[in-house]
XYZ file of C-alpha atoms in Angstrom:
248
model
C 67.935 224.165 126.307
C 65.184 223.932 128.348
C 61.282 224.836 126.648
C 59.826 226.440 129.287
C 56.291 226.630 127.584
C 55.057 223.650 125.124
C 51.149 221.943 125.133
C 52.313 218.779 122.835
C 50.045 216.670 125.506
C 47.417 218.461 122.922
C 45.088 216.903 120.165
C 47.422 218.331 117.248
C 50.211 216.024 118.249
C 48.352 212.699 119.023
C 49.457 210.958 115.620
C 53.325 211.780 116.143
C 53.444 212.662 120.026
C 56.857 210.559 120.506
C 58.445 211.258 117.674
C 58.189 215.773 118.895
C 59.671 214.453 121.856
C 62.276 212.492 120.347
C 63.119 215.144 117.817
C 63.066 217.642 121.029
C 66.023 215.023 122.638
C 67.955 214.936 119.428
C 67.934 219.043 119.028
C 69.335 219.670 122.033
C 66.349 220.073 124.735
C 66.557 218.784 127.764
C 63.281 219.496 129.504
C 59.581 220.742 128.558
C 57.925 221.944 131.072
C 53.968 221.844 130.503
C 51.562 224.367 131.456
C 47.410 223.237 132.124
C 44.863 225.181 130.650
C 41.971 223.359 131.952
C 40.193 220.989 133.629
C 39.808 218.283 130.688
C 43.905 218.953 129.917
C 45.012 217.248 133.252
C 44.900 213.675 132.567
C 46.617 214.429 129.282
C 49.184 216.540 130.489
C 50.123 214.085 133.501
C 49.924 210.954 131.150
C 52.713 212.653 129.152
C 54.977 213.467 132.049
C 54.493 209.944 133.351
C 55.814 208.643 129.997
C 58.588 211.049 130.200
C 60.010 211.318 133.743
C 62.525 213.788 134.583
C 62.333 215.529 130.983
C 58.170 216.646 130.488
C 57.154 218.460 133.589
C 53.628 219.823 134.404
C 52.297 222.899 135.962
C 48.613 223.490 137.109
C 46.284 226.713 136.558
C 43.307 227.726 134.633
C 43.810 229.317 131.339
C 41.888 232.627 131.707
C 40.011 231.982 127.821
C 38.857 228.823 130.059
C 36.683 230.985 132.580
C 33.625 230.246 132.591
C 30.107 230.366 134.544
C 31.707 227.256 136.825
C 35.161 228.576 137.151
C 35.297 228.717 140.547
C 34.813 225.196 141.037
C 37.530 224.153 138.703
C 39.463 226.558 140.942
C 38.568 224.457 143.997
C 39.178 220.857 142.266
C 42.598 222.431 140.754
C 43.371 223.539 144.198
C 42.630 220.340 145.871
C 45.720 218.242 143.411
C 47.690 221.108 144.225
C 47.189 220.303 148.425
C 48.332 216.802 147.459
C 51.130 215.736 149.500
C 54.042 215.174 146.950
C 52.009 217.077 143.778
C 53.968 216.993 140.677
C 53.267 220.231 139.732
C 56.470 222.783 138.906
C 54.349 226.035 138.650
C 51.184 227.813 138.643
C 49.996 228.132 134.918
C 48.927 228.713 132.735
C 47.149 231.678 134.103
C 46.429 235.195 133.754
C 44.222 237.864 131.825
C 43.354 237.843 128.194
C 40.944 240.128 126.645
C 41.651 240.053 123.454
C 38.532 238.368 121.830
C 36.431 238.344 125.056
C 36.245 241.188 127.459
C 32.805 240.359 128.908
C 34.647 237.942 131.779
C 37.268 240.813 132.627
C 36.276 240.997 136.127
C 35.929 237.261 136.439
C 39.247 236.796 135.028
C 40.976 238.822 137.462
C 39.409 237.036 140.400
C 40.732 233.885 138.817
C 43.944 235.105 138.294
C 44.278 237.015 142.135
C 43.416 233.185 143.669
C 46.424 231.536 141.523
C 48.789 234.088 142.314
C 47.983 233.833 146.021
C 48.482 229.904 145.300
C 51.998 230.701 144.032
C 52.980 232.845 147.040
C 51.478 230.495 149.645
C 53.105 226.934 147.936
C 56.298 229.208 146.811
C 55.607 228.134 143.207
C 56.507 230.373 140.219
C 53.796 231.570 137.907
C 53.508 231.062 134.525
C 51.543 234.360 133.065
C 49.455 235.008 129.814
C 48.917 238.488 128.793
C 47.308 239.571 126.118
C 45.596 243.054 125.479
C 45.898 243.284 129.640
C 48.981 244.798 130.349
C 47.570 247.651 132.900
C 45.265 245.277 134.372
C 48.012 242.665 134.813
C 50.190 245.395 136.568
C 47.511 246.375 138.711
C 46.659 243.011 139.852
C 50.599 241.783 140.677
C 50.863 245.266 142.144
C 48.760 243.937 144.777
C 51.087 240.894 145.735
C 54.306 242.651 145.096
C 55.462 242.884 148.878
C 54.982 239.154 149.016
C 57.460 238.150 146.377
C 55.562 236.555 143.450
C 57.637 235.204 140.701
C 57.584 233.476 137.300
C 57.743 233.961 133.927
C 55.498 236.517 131.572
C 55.052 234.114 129.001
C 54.887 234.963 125.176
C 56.205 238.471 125.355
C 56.067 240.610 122.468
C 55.499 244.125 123.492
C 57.520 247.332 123.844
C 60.320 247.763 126.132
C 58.506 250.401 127.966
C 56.223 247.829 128.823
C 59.003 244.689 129.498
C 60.701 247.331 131.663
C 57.720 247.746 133.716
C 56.965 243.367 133.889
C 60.623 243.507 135.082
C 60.090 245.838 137.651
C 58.623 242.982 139.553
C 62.156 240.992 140.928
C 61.621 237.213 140.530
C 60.126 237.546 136.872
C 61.509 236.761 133.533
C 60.299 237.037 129.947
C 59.075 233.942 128.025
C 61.018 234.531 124.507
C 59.666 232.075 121.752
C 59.074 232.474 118.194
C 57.910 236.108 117.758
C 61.437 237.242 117.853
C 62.494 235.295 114.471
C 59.390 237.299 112.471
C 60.487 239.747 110.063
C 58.227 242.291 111.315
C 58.357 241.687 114.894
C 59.700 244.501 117.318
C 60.893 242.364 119.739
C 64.652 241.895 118.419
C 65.377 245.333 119.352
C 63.651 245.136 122.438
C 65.735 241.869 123.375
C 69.127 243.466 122.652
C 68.475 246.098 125.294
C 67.394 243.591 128.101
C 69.670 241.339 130.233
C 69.410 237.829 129.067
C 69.197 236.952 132.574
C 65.779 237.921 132.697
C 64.616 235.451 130.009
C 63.564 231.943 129.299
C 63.318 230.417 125.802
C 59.291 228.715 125.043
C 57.939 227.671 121.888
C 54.345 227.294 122.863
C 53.727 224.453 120.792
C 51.997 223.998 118.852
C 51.654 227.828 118.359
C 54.034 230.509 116.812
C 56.456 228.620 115.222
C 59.771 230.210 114.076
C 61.204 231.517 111.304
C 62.203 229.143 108.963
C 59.130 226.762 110.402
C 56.496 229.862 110.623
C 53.033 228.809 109.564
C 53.867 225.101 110.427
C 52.807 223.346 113.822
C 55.534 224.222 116.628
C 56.980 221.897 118.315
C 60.037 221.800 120.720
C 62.878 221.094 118.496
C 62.160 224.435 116.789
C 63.387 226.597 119.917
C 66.758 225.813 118.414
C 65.902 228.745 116.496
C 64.435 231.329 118.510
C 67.646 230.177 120.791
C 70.264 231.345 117.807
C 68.255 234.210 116.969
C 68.360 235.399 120.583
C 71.844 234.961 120.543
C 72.464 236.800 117.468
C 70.419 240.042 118.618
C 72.478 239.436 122.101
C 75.598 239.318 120.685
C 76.999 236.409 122.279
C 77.656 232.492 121.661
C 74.295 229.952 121.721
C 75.684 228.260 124.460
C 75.461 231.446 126.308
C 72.077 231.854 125.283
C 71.723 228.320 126.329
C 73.254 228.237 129.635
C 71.726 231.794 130.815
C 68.817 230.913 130.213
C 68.889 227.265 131.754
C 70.057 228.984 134.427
């Protein structure tokens, strides 16, 4: 199983850090990729994937609840580790549009999020996407970039399947499936059973979202274990399917 979304280089995992990783080893995972969100994040993020080669693997983007007045010229600085000969960095993320608390940087946001996406076409990078009360204006902005192949993952989907139908319209993209689809009121399951699981990746953004039985805990990575066998129960098919596909 690979966790395609975690942030255990975070503050809520400085007492036990190791220990989530070795617990993530010993349930079955075999790589966590990291997404930035920020500027401050870097040095923790990196720091963790040097400790970890070849299992903790970091992206680079701005987190769009991190744009601010200066945003632009974390944009630049980003930009400049990313023209690094021999970066490190396995995708573009965590980026995208979120107005959800905060709509009074909506136009700001989507000029941060057309740069990264024009990062990901031009290094050949996948995306890693947060969405979040911005579906339309997501559309409209990847609408743009279409003809030039973009590709990623929409990460932490839990909408309709009118609306993953139309994120999957755009070839190249998957769906970032984490804990949302274990909660008992979640729509998602259904959705799920009527998608191809080769258009999704397992996440657990930790230390968010944990899964039913762990819901209301911290997440971690060891808990994709069971979004994985709850995605293979709505899918009909073995774990290790669920496992493999979405490896894969």
């Amino acid at each position: 199983m690979t966790d395609t979304h975690s942030h255990i280089y975070g503050p809520e995992f400085d007492h036990d850090r190791d220990d989530v990783v070795d617990r993530a080893m010993r349930a079955g995972v075999t790589k966590i990729l990291l997404p930035n969100i920020n500027w401050e994040s870097i040095d923790l993020m990196l720091a963790l994937c040097r400790k970890y080669p070849g299992y903790c693997f970091p992206m680079m983007g701005l987190h769009p609840e991190d744009v601010n007045d200066d945003y632009g010229e974390t944009l630049d600085r980003m930009h400049v580790l990313l023209a690094e000969e021999h970066h490190p960095y396995v995708a573009i993320g965590e980026v995208g549009l979120d107005f959800y608390w905060d709509a009074s940087r909506k136009e700001q946001q989507m000029r941060a999020f057309a740069r990264q996406v024009e990062w990901a076409i031009d290094m050949d990078l996948p995306l890693m996407i947060h969405s979040r009360n911005a579906q339309r204006e997501l559309v409209d902005v990847l609408k743009t970039y279409k003809d030039r192949g973009p590709r990623g993952v929409f990460h932490c989907f839990g909408g309709t399947l009118e609306e993953a139908n139309e994120l999957l319209e755009f070839d190249g993209f998957v769906l970032g499936i984490g804990g949302i689809l274990t909660y008992k009121k979640s729509g998602l399951p259904a959705v799920v059973r009527e998608l191809p699981l080769e258009r999704m990746v397992l996440e657990t953004d930790s230390p968010y979202l944990a899964p039913v039985p762990q819901r209301g805990k911290r997440n971690e990575s060891a808990f994709i274990v069971h979004t994985m066998q709850r995605l293979a129960q709505e899918k009909d098919v073995a774990p290790s399917v669920v496992s493999e596909v979405t490896d894969r």
